Short mmCIF file of C-alpha atoms and ligand atoms in Angstrom, two decimals:
data_model
loop_
_atom_site.label_atom_id
_atom_site.label_comp_id
_atom_site.label_asym_id
_atom_site.label_seq_id
_atom_site.Cartn_x
_atom_site.Cartn_y
_atom_site.Cartn_z
CA UNK N 1 0.20 -0.07 0.07
CA UNK N 2 1.25 3.52 -0.73
CA UNK N 3 0.97 6.00 1.99
CA UNK N 4 1.81 9.43 1.21
CA UNK N 5 3.08 11.67 3.74
CA UNK N 6 2.28 15.21 2.14
CA UNK N 7 -0.27 16.05 5.14
CA UNK N 8 1.66 16.75 8.09
CA UNK N 9 0.10 16.45 11.51
CA UNK N 10 1.04 19.26 13.80
CA UNK N 11 1.34 17.53 17.20
CA UNK N 12 2.20 19.90 20.15
CA UNK N 13 0.58 23.48 20.92
CA UNK N 14 1.38 25.64 23.89
CA UNK N 15 -0.76 25.66 27.09
CA UNK N 16 -4.18 24.27 27.67
CA UNK N 17 -6.54 23.50 24.44
CA UNK N 18 -9.10 26.29 24.54
CA UNK N 19 -11.72 25.20 22.02
CA UNK N 20 -13.87 28.45 22.63
CA UNK N 21 -12.51 31.67 24.08
CA UNK N 22 -14.48 35.12 24.32
CA UNK N 23 -12.39 38.09 23.46
CA UNK N 24 -14.66 41.07 24.45
CA UNK N 25 -16.53 41.41 21.09
CA UNK N 26 -15.74 38.05 19.44
CA UNK N 27 -15.21 34.35 20.11
CA UNK N 28 -12.11 32.45 19.05
CA UNK N 29 -13.08 28.76 18.06
CA UNK N 30 -10.27 26.18 17.22
CA UNK N 31 -11.40 25.13 13.63
CA UNK N 32 -11.84 21.61 14.44
CA UNK N 33 -12.34 20.48 11.09
CA UNK N 34 -8.89 21.53 10.31
CA UNK N 35 -7.33 19.26 12.99
CA UNK N 36 -4.87 17.38 13.31
CA UNK N 37 -3.29 18.80 9.91
CA UNK N 38 -3.68 22.66 11.07
CA UNK N 39 -3.96 24.45 14.35
CA UNK N 40 -5.97 27.47 13.33
CA UNK N 41 -8.27 29.77 15.08
CA UNK N 42 -11.15 31.54 13.37
CA UNK N 43 -12.73 34.87 14.60
CA UNK N 44 -16.59 34.71 15.13
CA UNK N 45 -18.09 37.99 15.52
CA UNK N 46 -21.74 37.63 14.75
CA UNK N 47 -24.62 35.28 15.87
CA UNK N 48 -25.10 33.91 12.28
CA UNK N 49 -21.46 32.95 11.79
CA UNK N 50 -21.81 31.24 15.15
CA UNK N 51 -24.82 29.20 13.81
CA UNK N 52 -22.65 28.33 11.00
CA UNK N 53 -19.69 27.34 12.98
CA UNK N 54 -21.83 24.96 15.23
CA UNK N 55 -23.38 23.54 11.60
CA UNK N 56 -20.14 23.07 10.17
CA UNK N 57 -18.66 21.50 13.01
CA UNK N 58 -15.87 23.92 13.34
CA UNK N 59 -16.93 23.61 17.19
CA UNK N 60 -18.78 20.45 18.05
CA UNK N 61 -19.23 18.15 21.25
CA UNK N 62 -22.48 18.72 23.21
CA UNK N 63 -21.09 21.14 25.99
CA UNK N 64 -18.87 23.10 23.50
CA UNK N 65 -21.77 23.84 21.08
CA UNK N 66 -23.92 25.12 24.35
CA UNK N 67 -21.22 27.50 25.33
CA UNK N 68 -20.81 28.43 21.67
CA UNK N 69 -24.41 29.36 21.60
CA UNK N 70 -24.83 30.83 24.62
CA UNK N 71 -22.13 33.57 23.28
CA UNK N 72 -23.93 33.44 20.05
CA UNK N 73 -26.85 35.11 22.14
CA UNK N 74 -24.38 37.69 23.20
CA UNK N 75 -23.52 38.32 19.58
CA UNK N 76 -26.71 38.51 18.55
CA UNK N 77 -27.83 40.99 21.64
CA UNK N 78 -24.71 43.24 20.76
CA UNK N 79 -26.02 43.45 17.12
CA UNK N 80 -29.34 44.33 18.37
CA UNK N 81 -27.92 47.14 21.03
CA UNK N 82 -29.16 50.15 19.12
CA UNK N 83 -32.81 48.84 18.80
CA UNK N 84 -35.27 51.63 20.45
CA UNK N 85 -37.73 49.52 22.22
CA UNK N 86 -37.40 46.31 24.46
CA UNK N 87 -40.17 44.35 22.87
CA UNK N 88 -38.22 44.69 19.35
CA UNK N 89 -34.87 43.89 20.98
CA UNK N 90 -36.35 40.95 23.02
CA UNK N 91 -38.38 39.26 20.16
CA UNK N 92 -35.40 39.66 17.53
CA UNK N 93 -33.08 37.98 20.03
CA UNK N 94 -35.74 35.37 20.70
CA UNK N 95 -35.74 34.71 16.77
CA UNK N 96 -31.79 34.46 16.90
CA UNK N 97 -31.74 32.01 20.08
CA UNK N 98 -34.11 29.61 17.97
CA UNK N 99 -32.07 30.07 15.06
CA UNK N 100 -28.95 29.00 16.98
CA UNK N 101 -31.02 26.09 18.50
CA UNK N 102 -31.90 24.91 15.41
CA UNK N 103 -28.29 24.44 14.24
CA UNK N 104 -27.90 20.92 15.67
CA UNK N 105 -30.71 18.69 16.87
CA UNK N 106 -29.18 16.34 19.32
CA UNK N 107 -27.34 17.81 21.81
CA UNK N 108 -29.61 19.35 24.25
CA UNK N 109 -26.69 21.31 25.83
CA UNK N 110 -27.62 23.92 22.73
CA UNK N 111 -30.99 24.39 23.78
CA UNK N 112 -30.01 24.38 27.56
CA UNK N 113 -27.67 27.35 27.20
CA UNK N 114 -29.70 29.47 24.84
CA UNK N 115 -33.08 29.14 27.25
CA UNK N 116 -30.88 29.96 30.52
CA UNK N 117 -29.68 33.15 28.31
CA UNK N 118 -33.50 33.89 27.36
CA UNK N 119 -34.74 33.27 30.96
CA UNK N 120 -31.95 35.92 32.02
CA UNK N 121 -32.81 38.17 29.55
CA UNK N 122 -36.52 37.99 30.81
CA UNK N 123 -35.48 39.05 34.21
CA UNK N 124 -33.91 42.30 32.86
CA UNK N 125 -37.23 43.64 31.03
CA UNK N 126 -37.18 46.80 33.49
CA UNK N 127 -33.77 47.63 32.92
CA UNK N 128 -32.01 49.11 29.97
CA UNK N 129 -30.93 47.32 26.73
CA UNK N 130 -27.21 47.82 27.54
CA UNK N 131 -27.69 46.43 30.80
CA UNK N 132 -29.17 43.54 29.58
CA UNK N 133 -26.43 43.00 26.86
CA UNK N 134 -23.91 43.33 29.62
CA UNK N 135 -25.59 40.56 31.79
CA UNK N 136 -25.71 38.27 28.98
CA UNK N 137 -22.25 38.55 28.26
CA UNK N 138 -21.37 37.68 31.90
CA UNK N 139 -23.57 34.97 31.95
CA UNK N 140 -21.96 33.50 29.08
CA UNK N 141 -18.71 33.72 30.39
CA UNK N 142 -19.83 32.04 33.51
CA UNK N 143 -21.36 29.02 31.94
CA UNK N 144 -17.78 28.82 30.21
CA UNK N 145 -15.74 28.81 33.37
CA UNK N 146 -18.77 26.48 35.04
CA UNK N 147 -18.34 23.99 32.50
CA UNK N 148 -14.33 23.57 33.07
CA UNK N 149 -14.93 22.91 36.80
CA UNK N 150 -18.04 20.92 36.52
CA UNK N 151 -15.92 19.02 34.05
CA UNK N 152 -12.97 18.69 36.88
CA UNK N 153 -15.31 17.35 39.00
CA UNK N 154 -16.80 14.58 36.48
CA UNK N 155 -13.12 13.73 36.29
CA UNK N 156 -12.89 13.44 39.98
CA UNK N 157 -15.97 11.35 40.27
CA UNK N 158 -14.84 8.93 37.24
CA UNK N 159 -11.36 8.20 39.08
CA UNK N 160 -13.08 6.46 41.60
CA UNK N 161 -14.28 3.69 39.18
CA UNK N 162 -11.07 3.47 37.59
CA UNK N 163 -9.30 0.43 37.95
CA UNK N 164 -5.34 0.42 38.79
CA UNK N 165 -3.62 0.41 35.39
CA UNK N 166 -6.79 0.84 33.63
CA UNK N 167 -7.19 0.01 29.87
CA UNK N 168 -9.92 2.39 29.16
CA UNK N 169 -11.67 2.43 25.45
CA UNK N 170 -13.37 5.65 24.45
CA UNK N 171 -15.64 6.69 21.35
CA UNK N 172 -15.76 10.08 19.58
CA UNK N 173 -14.01 12.85 21.08
CA UNK N 174 -15.56 14.12 24.62
CA UNK N 175 -12.44 15.98 25.66
CA UNK N 176 -11.10 19.58 25.88
CA UNK N 177 -12.06 20.19 22.39
CA UNK N 178 -15.73 19.28 22.80
CA UNK N 179 -16.33 21.12 26.31
CA UNK N 180 -14.79 24.49 27.37
CA UNK N 181 -11.91 22.70 28.71
CA UNK N 182 -10.44 19.40 30.21
CA UNK N 183 -13.62 17.17 28.94
CA UNK N 184 -16.08 14.75 30.25
CA UNK N 185 -15.04 11.41 29.12
CA UNK N 186 -11.42 12.27 28.61
CA UNK N 187 -11.90 14.52 31.53
CA UNK N 188 -12.20 11.06 33.36
CA UNK N 189 -9.16 9.82 31.26
CA UNK N 190 -6.94 12.98 32.23
CA UNK N 191 -7.76 12.91 36.13
CA UNK N 192 -7.13 9.00 35.69
CA UNK N 193 -3.86 9.40 34.09
CA UNK N 194 -2.80 11.99 36.57
CA UNK N 195 -3.71 9.90 39.23
CA UNK N 196 -2.12 6.70 37.65
CA UNK N 197 0.26 7.28 34.88
CA UNK N 198 0.27 3.37 34.13
CA UNK N 199 -3.28 3.86 32.51
CA UNK N 200 -3.65 3.47 28.68
CA UNK N 201 -6.46 4.62 26.38
CA UNK N 202 -8.00 3.00 23.44
CA UNK N 203 -9.36 5.41 20.90
CA UNK N 204 -11.98 4.14 18.72
CA UNK N 205 -11.63 5.96 15.01
CA UNK N 206 -15.13 7.15 15.12
CA UNK N 207 -16.44 7.06 11.66
CA UNK N 208 -17.33 8.58 9.53
CA UNK N 209 -16.04 12.06 10.93
CA UNK N 210 -12.86 10.41 12.88
CA UNK N 211 -13.30 12.51 15.92
CA UNK N 212 -11.51 9.63 17.78
CA UNK N 213 -8.64 9.49 15.35
CA UNK N 214 -8.29 13.17 14.60
CA UNK N 215 -9.41 14.88 17.78
CA UNK N 216 -9.20 12.41 20.78
CA UNK N 217 -5.77 11.10 19.80
CA UNK N 218 -4.41 14.45 19.05
CA UNK N 219 -5.36 15.53 22.70
CA UNK N 220 -3.87 12.62 24.33
CA UNK N 221 -0.69 13.02 22.41
CA UNK N 222 -0.52 16.78 23.70
CA UNK N 223 -0.45 15.21 27.41
CA UNK N 224 1.41 11.97 26.72
CA UNK N 225 -1.37 10.04 27.91
CA UNK N 226 -0.59 6.55 26.18
CA UNK N 227 -3.02 6.10 23.42
CA UNK N 228 -3.58 3.43 21.05
CA UNK N 229 -6.03 4.17 18.24
CA UNK N 230 -8.20 1.42 16.69
CA UNK N 231 -11.34 1.18 14.25
CA UNK N 232 -14.62 1.06 15.50
CA UNK N 233 -15.44 -2.55 14.31
CA UNK N 234 -12.69 -3.86 16.71
CA UNK N 235 -14.00 -3.47 20.13
CA UNK N 236 -15.58 -6.91 20.33
CA UNK N 237 -12.20 -8.33 19.67
CA UNK N 238 -10.04 -6.17 21.85
CA UNK N 239 -12.70 -7.18 24.74
CA UNK N 240 -12.49 -10.99 23.85
CA UNK N 241 -8.53 -10.58 24.26
CA UNK N 242 -8.95 -8.57 27.76
CA UNK N 243 -7.74 -5.59 26.34
CA UNK N 244 -10.35 -3.54 27.70
CA UNK N 245 -11.09 -2.79 31.46
CA UNK N 246 -13.56 0.06 31.27
CA UNK N 247 -15.50 1.67 28.61
CA UNK N 248 -16.03 5.60 29.12
CA UNK N 249 -18.00 7.74 26.78
CA UNK N 250 -19.59 11.38 26.83
CA UNK N 251 -23.45 12.24 25.80
CA UNK N 252 -25.09 14.44 23.71
CA UNK N 253 -28.41 13.80 25.85
CA UNK N 254 -29.47 11.52 28.36
CA UNK N 255 -33.44 10.99 28.87
CA UNK N 256 -35.15 10.95 32.21
CA UNK N 257 -35.25 7.03 32.33
CA UNK N 258 -31.11 7.13 31.81
CA UNK N 259 -31.05 6.06 27.79
CA UNK N 260 -28.12 8.02 26.30
CA UNK N 261 -27.48 9.49 22.84
CA UNK N 262 -23.72 9.79 21.76
CA UNK N 263 -21.77 9.44 19.00
CA UNK N 264 -22.68 6.81 16.01
CA UNK N 265 -21.33 3.52 17.33
CA UNK N 266 -21.59 4.13 20.85
CA UNK N 267 -24.57 1.69 21.13
CA UNK N 268 -22.38 -0.98 19.39
CA UNK N 269 -19.39 -0.86 21.70
CA UNK N 270 -22.07 -0.97 24.96
CA UNK N 271 -23.57 -4.19 23.33
CA UNK N 272 -19.76 -5.58 23.06
CA UNK N 273 -19.09 -4.37 26.84
CA UNK N 274 -22.12 -6.03 28.08
CA UNK N 275 -21.32 -9.46 26.45
CA UNK N 276 -17.93 -9.36 28.12
CA UNK N 277 -19.29 -8.01 31.33
CA UNK N 278 -17.20 -4.73 31.03
CA UNK N 279 -18.41 -1.57 32.81
CA UNK N 280 -19.84 1.00 30.49
CA UNK N 281 -19.83 4.61 31.74
CA UNK N 282 -21.31 7.66 30.45
CA UNK N 283 -19.75 10.83 31.72
CA UNK N 284 -21.67 13.97 31.43
CA UNK N 285 -22.63 17.24 33.00
CA UNK N 286 -26.39 17.51 34.46
CA UNK N 287 -27.14 19.97 31.50
CA UNK N 288 -26.74 17.04 29.45
CA UNK N 289 -29.73 15.31 31.04
CA UNK N 290 -33.05 16.17 29.39
CA UNK N 291 -35.73 15.53 31.95
CA UNK N 292 -38.49 16.49 29.47
CA UNK N 293 -38.37 13.38 27.78
CA UNK N 294 -39.02 10.31 29.04
CA UNK N 295 -36.69 7.65 26.94
CA UNK N 296 -34.30 7.82 24.30
CA UNK N 297 -36.82 7.22 21.86
CA UNK N 298 -37.78 10.94 21.96
CA UNK N 299 -34.03 11.90 21.25
CA UNK N 300 -33.86 13.29 17.71
CA UNK N 301 -31.18 12.14 15.91
CA UNK N 302 -29.13 14.36 13.52
CA UNK N 303 -28.67 12.80 9.92
CA UNK N 304 -25.77 14.45 8.13
CA UNK N 305 -24.60 14.32 4.44
CA UNK N 306 -23.70 11.39 2.37
CA UNK N 307 -20.56 12.77 1.46
CA UNK N 308 -19.13 12.08 5.07
CA UNK N 309 -19.35 8.50 4.21
CA UNK N 310 -18.62 8.37 0.56
CA UNK N 311 -15.37 10.34 0.71
CA UNK N 312 -12.17 10.14 2.87
CA UNK N 313 -10.16 13.44 2.70
CA UNK N 314 -12.01 14.67 -0.04
CA UNK N 315 -11.73 11.27 -2.11
CA UNK N 316 -14.61 9.24 -3.29
CA UNK N 317 -14.17 5.91 -1.85
CA UNK N 318 -17.14 3.85 -3.38
CA UNK N 319 -19.46 3.93 -6.47
CA UNK N 320 -21.17 7.56 -6.33
CA UNK N 321 -24.45 5.92 -7.00
CA UNK N 322 -24.63 3.97 -3.66
CA UNK N 323 -27.35 4.37 -1.18
CA UNK N 324 -26.10 6.07 2.13
CA UNK N 325 -27.72 6.40 5.67
CA UNK N 326 -25.77 8.77 7.90
CA UNK N 327 -27.22 9.21 11.35
CA UNK N 328 -24.73 10.99 13.55
CA UNK N 329 -25.78 9.55 16.71
CA UNK N 330 -27.26 6.40 18.58
CA UNK N 331 -28.95 5.76 21.87
CA UNK N 332 -27.45 3.45 24.28
CA UNK N 333 -30.28 2.15 26.42
CA UNK N 334 -29.81 2.77 30.28
CA UNK N 335 -29.68 -1.17 30.65
CA UNK N 336 -26.30 -1.06 29.18
CA UNK N 337 -25.07 1.70 31.16
CA UNK N 338 -23.08 0.83 34.31
CA UNK N 339 -23.36 4.40 35.82
CA UNK N 340 -23.53 8.10 34.62
CA UNK N 341 -20.46 9.88 35.90
CA UNK N 342 -21.60 13.59 36.58
CA UNK N 343 -20.51 16.75 38.39
CA UNK N 344 -22.62 15.47 41.58
CA UNK N 345 -21.54 11.97 41.75
CA UNK N 346 -22.03 8.94 39.91
CA UNK N 347 -25.71 8.05 39.08
CA UNK N 348 -26.63 4.47 39.09
CA UNK N 349 -29.58 2.34 38.27
CA UNK N 350 -32.61 2.85 38.71
CA UNK N 351 -31.99 5.74 36.56
CA UNK N 352 -35.42 6.79 36.66
CA UNK N 353 -34.81 7.44 40.32
CA UNK N 354 -31.31 8.62 40.57
CA UNK N 355 -31.90 11.32 38.08
CA UNK N 356 -34.90 12.30 40.05
CA UNK N 357 -33.17 12.84 42.85
CA UNK N 358 -30.61 15.15 41.52
CA UNK N 359 -33.18 17.19 39.76
O1 MRU G 1 -20.70 15.25 16.22
P1 MRU G 1 -20.23 15.56 17.36
O2 MRU G 1 -18.83 15.64 17.10
O3 MRU G 1 -20.59 16.81 17.92
O4 MRU G 1 -20.33 14.52 18.45
C1 MRU G 1 -19.95 14.63 19.65
C2 MRU G 1 -20.11 13.58 20.59
O5 MRU G 1 -20.83 12.55 20.31
C3 MRU G 1 -19.24 13.26 21.95
O6 MRU G 1 -19.31 12.21 22.45
C4 MRU G 1 -20.59 14.32 23.05
O7 MRU G 1 -21.13 15.76 22.18
C5 MRU G 1 -19.81 14.59 24.35
S1 MRU G 1 -18.94 15.69 24.43
C6 MRU G 1 -18.21 15.91 25.75
#
């Protein structure tokens, strides 16, 4: 097989990975579509650019798109700062919020963050528009900072269920890039590595967009966390050879009964883990739990374009007349989940009860 080395991978960046940075009047996003070949940032200075960045997955991962949408509302509010009446300001911003929520359907964090901003806005209806804009900005910064500390708590809680010298399998990217920093599933990995440098990570490639190969591996390499890249279909084999002790994945939305949506392929990993009696953990902040839906059947699953499957690095890899089905997520039923690692502790079955207890 011929391997071309034309595209070089830039491995190390200085300091912590910051997927989202607020710069006073604009947001700086790492363009995750270019990683790991190029480490570049883009300036997002309007709500519609933020909407496009979420849609086109320059920023992705449930908490990261939530934080980004909170700043999208701020950018929208700033663009409306000269409105003469509160009602005009409010209803135009409501429309912007609805647009931001529509950019990706599965991760509930997007809705969660926009709704928090709109609720705050309502409490400012007796104040000036300028005061409301400042409050929205302050609140978005708080959402970003809170996300990092929440993830560190998830990491601390997750460490308690990682065996010594754990061989941890993860799917997709639930790391710094998918959050405001530190990560959820990869936050557990980070904390586990700090606690015990003998751990090993197995990262599923994560077809079709390769978030595992492009992003999770890249993050691990930044911090010298031992990582082995495998393809999605290998998990049963690895488990049969005792190469995996525990699985930790992130989530995009968790229903009130504990069913959890995450990147397509997660459910297959969960089935294999159950067959081999390997603990399967979902690591997610409480903001990913959608108590308004009873079960995973109600979670909307994003379908993405066929080119994500028919092309690799812009090159067609199959007859172009083929039918393609490309759901971006699947739902792992609660029965397959050993525990949900959150910032307030590890929720255990019966999830209907343990989730109700924390809300
Ligand atoms: O399509 P993506 O890359 O946004 O999907 C991301 C995932 O499925 C993550 O595992 C999930 O959002 C959790 S991120 C902490």
